[in-house]
PDB file of C-alpha atoms in Angstrom:
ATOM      1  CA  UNK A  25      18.994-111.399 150.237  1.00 57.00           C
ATOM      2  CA  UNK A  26      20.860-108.188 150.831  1.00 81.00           C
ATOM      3  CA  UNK A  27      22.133-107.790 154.600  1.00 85.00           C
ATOM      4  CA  UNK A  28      19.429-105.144 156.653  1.00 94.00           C
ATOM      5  CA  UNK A  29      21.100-101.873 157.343  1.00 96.00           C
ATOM      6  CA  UNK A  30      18.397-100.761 159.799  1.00 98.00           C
ATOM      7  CA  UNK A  31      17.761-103.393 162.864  1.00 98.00           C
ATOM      8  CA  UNK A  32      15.864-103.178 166.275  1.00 98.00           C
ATOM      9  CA  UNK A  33      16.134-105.280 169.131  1.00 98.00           C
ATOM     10  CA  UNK A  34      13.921-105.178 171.416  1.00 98.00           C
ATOM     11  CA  UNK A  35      12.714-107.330 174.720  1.00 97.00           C
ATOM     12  CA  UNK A  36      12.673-107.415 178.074  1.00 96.00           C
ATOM     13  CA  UNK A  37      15.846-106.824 180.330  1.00 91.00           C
ATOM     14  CA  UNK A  38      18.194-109.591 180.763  1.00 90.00           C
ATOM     15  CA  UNK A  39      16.743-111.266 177.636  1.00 94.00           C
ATOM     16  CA  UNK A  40      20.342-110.856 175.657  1.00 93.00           C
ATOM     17  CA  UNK A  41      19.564-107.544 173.565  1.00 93.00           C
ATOM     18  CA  UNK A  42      22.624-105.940 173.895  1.00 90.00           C
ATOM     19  CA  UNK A  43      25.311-108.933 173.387  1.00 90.00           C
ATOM     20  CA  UNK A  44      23.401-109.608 170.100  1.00 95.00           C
ATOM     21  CA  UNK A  45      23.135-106.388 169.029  1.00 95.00           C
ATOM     22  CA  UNK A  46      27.029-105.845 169.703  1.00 93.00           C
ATOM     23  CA  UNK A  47      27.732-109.259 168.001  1.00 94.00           C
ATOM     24  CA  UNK A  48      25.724-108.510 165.183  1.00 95.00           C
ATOM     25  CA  UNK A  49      26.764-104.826 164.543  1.00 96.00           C
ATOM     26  CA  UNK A  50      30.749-105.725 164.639  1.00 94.00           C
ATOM     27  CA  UNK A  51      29.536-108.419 162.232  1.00 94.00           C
ATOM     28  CA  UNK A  52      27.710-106.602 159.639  1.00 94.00           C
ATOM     29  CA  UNK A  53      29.778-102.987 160.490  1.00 95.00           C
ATOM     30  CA  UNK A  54      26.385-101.468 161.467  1.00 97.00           C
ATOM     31  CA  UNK A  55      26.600 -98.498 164.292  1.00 97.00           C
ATOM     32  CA  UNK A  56      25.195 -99.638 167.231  1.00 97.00           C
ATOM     33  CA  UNK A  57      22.845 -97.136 169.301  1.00 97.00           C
ATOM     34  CA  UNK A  58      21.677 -97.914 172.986  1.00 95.00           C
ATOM     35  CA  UNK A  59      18.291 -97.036 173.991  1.00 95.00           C
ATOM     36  CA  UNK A  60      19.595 -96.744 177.749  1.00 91.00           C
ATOM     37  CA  UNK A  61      22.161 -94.223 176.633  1.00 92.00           C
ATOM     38  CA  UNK A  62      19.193 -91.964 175.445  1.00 95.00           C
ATOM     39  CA  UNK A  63      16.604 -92.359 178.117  1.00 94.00           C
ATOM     40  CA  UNK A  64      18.890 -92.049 181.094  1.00 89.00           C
ATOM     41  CA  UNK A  65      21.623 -89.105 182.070  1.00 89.00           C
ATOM     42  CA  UNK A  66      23.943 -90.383 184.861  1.00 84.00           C
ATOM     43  CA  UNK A  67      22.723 -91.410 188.171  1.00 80.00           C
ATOM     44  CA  UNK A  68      19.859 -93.047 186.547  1.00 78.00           C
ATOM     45  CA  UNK A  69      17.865 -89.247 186.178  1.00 88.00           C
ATOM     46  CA  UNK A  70      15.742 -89.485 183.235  1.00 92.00           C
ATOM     47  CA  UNK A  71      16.578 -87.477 179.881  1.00 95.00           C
ATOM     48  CA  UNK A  72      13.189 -85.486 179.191  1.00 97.00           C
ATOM     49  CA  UNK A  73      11.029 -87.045 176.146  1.00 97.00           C
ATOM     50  CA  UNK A  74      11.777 -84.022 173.886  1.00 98.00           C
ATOM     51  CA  UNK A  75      15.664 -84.411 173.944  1.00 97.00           C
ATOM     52  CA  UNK A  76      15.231 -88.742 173.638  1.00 97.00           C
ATOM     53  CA  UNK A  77      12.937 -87.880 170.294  1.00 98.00           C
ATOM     54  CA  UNK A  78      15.489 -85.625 168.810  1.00 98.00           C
ATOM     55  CA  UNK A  79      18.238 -88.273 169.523  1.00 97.00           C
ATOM     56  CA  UNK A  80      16.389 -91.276 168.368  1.00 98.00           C
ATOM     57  CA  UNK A  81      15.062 -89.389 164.883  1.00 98.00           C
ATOM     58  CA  UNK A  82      18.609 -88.346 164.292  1.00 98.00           C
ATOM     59  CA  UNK A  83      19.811 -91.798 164.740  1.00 98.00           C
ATOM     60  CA  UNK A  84      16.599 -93.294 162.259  1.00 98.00           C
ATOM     61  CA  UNK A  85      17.680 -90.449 159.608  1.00 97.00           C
ATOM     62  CA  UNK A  86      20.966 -92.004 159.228  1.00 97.00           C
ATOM     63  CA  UNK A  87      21.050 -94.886 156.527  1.00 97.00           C
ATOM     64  CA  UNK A  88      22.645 -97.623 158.450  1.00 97.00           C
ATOM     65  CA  UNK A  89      21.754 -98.331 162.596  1.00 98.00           C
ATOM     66  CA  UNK A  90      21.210-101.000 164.942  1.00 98.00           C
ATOM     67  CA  UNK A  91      19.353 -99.826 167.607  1.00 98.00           C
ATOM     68  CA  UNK A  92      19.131-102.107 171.015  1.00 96.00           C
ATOM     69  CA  UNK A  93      16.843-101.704 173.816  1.00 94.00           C
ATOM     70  CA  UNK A  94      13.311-101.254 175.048  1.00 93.00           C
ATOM     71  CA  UNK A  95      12.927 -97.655 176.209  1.00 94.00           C
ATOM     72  CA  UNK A  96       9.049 -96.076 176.370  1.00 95.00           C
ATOM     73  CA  UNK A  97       6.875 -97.734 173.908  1.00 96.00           C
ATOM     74  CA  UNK A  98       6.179 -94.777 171.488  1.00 97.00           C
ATOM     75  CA  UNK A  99      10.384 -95.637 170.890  1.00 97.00           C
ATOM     76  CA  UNK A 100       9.523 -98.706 170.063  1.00 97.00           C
ATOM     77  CA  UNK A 101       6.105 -97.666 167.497  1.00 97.00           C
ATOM     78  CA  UNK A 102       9.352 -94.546 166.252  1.00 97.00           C
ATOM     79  CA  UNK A 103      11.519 -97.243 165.328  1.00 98.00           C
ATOM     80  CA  UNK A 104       8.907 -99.825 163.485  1.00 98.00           C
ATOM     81  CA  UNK A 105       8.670 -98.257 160.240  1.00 97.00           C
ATOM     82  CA  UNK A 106      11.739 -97.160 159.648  1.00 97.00           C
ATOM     83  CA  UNK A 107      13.616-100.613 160.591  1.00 98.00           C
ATOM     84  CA  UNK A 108      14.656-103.001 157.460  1.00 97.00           C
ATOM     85  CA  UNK A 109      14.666-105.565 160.329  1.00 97.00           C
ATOM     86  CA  UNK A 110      12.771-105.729 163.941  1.00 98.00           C
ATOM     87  CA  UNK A 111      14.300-108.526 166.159  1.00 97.00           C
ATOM     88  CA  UNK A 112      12.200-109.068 169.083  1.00 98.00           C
ATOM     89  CA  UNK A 113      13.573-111.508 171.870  1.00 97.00           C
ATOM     90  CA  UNK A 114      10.458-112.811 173.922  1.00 97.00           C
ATOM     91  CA  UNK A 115      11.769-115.009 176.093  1.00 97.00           C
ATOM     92  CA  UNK A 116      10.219-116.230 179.105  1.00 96.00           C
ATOM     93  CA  UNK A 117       9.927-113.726 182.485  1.00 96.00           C
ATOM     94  CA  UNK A 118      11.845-116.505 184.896  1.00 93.00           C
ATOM     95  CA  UNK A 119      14.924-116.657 182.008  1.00 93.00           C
ATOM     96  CA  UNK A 120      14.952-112.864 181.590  1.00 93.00           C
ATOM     97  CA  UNK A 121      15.382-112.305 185.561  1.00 90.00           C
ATOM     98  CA  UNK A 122      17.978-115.233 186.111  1.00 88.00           C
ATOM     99  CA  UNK A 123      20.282-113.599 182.873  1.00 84.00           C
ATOM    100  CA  UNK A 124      19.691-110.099 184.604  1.00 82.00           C
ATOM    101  CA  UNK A 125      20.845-111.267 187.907  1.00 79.00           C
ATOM    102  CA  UNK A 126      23.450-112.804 186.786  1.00 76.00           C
ATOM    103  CA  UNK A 127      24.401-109.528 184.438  1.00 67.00           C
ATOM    104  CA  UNK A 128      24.080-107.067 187.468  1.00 66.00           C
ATOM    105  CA  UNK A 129      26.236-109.528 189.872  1.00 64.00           C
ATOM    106  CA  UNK A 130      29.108-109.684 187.171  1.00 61.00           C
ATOM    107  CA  UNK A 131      29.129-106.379 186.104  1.00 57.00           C
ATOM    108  CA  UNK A 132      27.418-104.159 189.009  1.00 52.00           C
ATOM    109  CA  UNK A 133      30.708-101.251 189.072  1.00 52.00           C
ATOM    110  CA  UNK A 134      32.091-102.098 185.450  1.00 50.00           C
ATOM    111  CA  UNK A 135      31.445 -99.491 182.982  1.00 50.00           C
ATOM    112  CA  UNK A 136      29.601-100.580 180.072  1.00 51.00           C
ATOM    113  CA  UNK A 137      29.151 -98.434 177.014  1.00 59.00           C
ATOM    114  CA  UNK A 138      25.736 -99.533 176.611  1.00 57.00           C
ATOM    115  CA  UNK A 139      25.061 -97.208 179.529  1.00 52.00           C
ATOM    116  CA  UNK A 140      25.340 -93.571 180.222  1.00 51.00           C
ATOM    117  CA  UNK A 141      28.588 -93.138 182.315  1.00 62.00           C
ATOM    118  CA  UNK A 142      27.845 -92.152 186.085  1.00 53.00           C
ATOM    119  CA  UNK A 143      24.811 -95.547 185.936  1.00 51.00           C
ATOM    120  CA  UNK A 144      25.750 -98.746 187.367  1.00 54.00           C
ATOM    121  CA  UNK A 145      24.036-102.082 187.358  1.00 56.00           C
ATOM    122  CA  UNK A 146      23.641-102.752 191.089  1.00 58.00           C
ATOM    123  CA  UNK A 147      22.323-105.929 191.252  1.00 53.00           C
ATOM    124  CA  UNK A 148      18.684-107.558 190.785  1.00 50.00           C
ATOM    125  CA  UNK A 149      17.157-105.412 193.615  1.00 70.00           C
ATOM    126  CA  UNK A 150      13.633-105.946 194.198  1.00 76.00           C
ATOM    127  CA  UNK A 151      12.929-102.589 191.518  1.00 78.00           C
ATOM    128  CA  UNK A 152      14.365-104.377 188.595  1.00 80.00           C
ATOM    129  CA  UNK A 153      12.748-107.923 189.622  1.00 84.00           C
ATOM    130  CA  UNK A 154       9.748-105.792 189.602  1.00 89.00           C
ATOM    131  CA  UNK A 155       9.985-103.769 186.510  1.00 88.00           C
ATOM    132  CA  UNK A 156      10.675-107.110 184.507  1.00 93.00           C
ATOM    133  CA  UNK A 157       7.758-108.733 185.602  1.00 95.00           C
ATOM    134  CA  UNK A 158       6.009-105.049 184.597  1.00 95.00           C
ATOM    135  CA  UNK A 159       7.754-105.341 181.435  1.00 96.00           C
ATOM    136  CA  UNK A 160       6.975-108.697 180.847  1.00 97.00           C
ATOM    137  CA  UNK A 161       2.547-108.312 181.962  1.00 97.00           C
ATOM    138  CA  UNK A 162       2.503-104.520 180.142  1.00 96.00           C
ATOM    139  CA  UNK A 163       4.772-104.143 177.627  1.00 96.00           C
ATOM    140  CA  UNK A 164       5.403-107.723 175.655  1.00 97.00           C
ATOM    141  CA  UNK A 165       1.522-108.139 175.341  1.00 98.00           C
ATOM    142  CA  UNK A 166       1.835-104.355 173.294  1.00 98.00           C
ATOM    143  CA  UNK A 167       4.904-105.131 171.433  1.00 98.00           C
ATOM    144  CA  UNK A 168       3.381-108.462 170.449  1.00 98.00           C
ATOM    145  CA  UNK A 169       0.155-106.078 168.998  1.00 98.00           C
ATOM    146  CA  UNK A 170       2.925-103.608 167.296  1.00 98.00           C
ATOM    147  CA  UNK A 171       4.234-106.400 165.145  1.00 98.00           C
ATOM    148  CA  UNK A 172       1.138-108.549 164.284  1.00 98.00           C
ATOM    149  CA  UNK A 173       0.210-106.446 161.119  1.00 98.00           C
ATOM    150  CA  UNK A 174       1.043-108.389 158.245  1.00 98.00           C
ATOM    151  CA  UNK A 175       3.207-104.782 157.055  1.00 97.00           C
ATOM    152  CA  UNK A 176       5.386-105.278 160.042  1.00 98.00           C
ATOM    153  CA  UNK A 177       5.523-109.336 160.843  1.00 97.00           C
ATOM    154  CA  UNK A 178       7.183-109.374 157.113  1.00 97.00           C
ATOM    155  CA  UNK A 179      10.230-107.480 158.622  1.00 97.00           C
ATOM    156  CA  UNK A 180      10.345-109.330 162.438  1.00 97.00           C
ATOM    157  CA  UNK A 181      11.652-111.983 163.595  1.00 96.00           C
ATOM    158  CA  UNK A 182       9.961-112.721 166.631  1.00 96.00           C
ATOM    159  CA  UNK A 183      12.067-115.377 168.753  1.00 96.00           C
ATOM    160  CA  UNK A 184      10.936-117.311 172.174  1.00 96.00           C
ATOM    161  CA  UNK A 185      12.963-119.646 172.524  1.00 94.00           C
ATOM    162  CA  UNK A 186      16.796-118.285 174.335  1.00 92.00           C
ATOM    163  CA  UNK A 187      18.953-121.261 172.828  1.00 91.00           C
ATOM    164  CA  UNK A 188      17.782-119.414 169.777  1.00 90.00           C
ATOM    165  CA  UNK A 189      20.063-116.666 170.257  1.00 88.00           C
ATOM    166  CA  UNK A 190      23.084-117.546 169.230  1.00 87.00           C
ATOM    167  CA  UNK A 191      22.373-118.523 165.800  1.00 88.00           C
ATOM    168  CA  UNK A 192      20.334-115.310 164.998  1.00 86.00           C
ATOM    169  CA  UNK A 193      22.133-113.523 162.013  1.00 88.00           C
ATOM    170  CA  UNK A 194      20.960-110.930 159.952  1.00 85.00           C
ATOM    171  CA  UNK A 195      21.123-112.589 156.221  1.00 75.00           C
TER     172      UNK A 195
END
């Protein structure tokens, strides 16, 4: 089986996206594009819709991308068809907060290049406690739709289990 030179990963903050997508792009020499990087201009202002859809189709047109990150859910239905490979990390809500809590304490002023410059993780105020939860009731149940049909389960690998994580690979 040939390696994928298209890859998603999507799930809900603090589920490990972004360290497996890094991991997994140095390991397979795939570019690595961050969905935060597109949807958000510094100070956390919002990038309008028209200029993220231009960004992510020119990123898709390319031959060889890992993209990592949730964004709005049309990014998500963008980036189904034109993935080789769709990892989705459903983990459970409680894990998800305690990895982001622990993410924005370690790293609340370091500058991360999975986020635009001028954005910094603050800690797990009671927004992001709340948009996880959001994330986890509104957009897992959708995402889990998105990759039922038997067209796009083929090309997912839908994981639930976190101690799962560190042996994903792409072969």
């Amino acid at each position: 089986m040939s390696v994928p030179r298209r890859v998603t990963v999507i799930g809900n903050g603090g589920s490990g996206k972004t360290t497996l997508s890094v991991r997994l792009g140095k390991a397979h020499d795939l570019p690595v594009f961050h969905m935060d990087r597109l949807i958000w201009r510094p100070g956390w202002q919002p990038t309008p819709e028209a200029e993220v859809r231009q960004s992510l189709h020119e990123i898709m047109v390319r031959d060889r991308w890992l993209i990592d990150g949730l964004g709005p859910l049309w990014s998500i239905e963008a980036r189904i068809p034109h993935a080789d490979l769709i990892l989705f990390l459903d983990f459970p809500l409680e894990h998800c907060r305690r990895w982001a809590m622990e993410r924005q304490t370690t790293m609340s002023t370091a500058v991360r290049d999975d986020v635009t410059e001028g954005c910094f993780l603050e800690g797990l105020d009671q927004r992001m406690y709340d948009l996880l939860g959001r994330v986890d009731a509104e957009y897992l149940p959708a995402i889990r739709q998105m990759l039922a049909p038997p067209e796009v389960a083929c090309k997912s690998r839908h994981r639930t289990n976190p101690e799962e994580l560190d042996a994903l690979s792409l072969a």
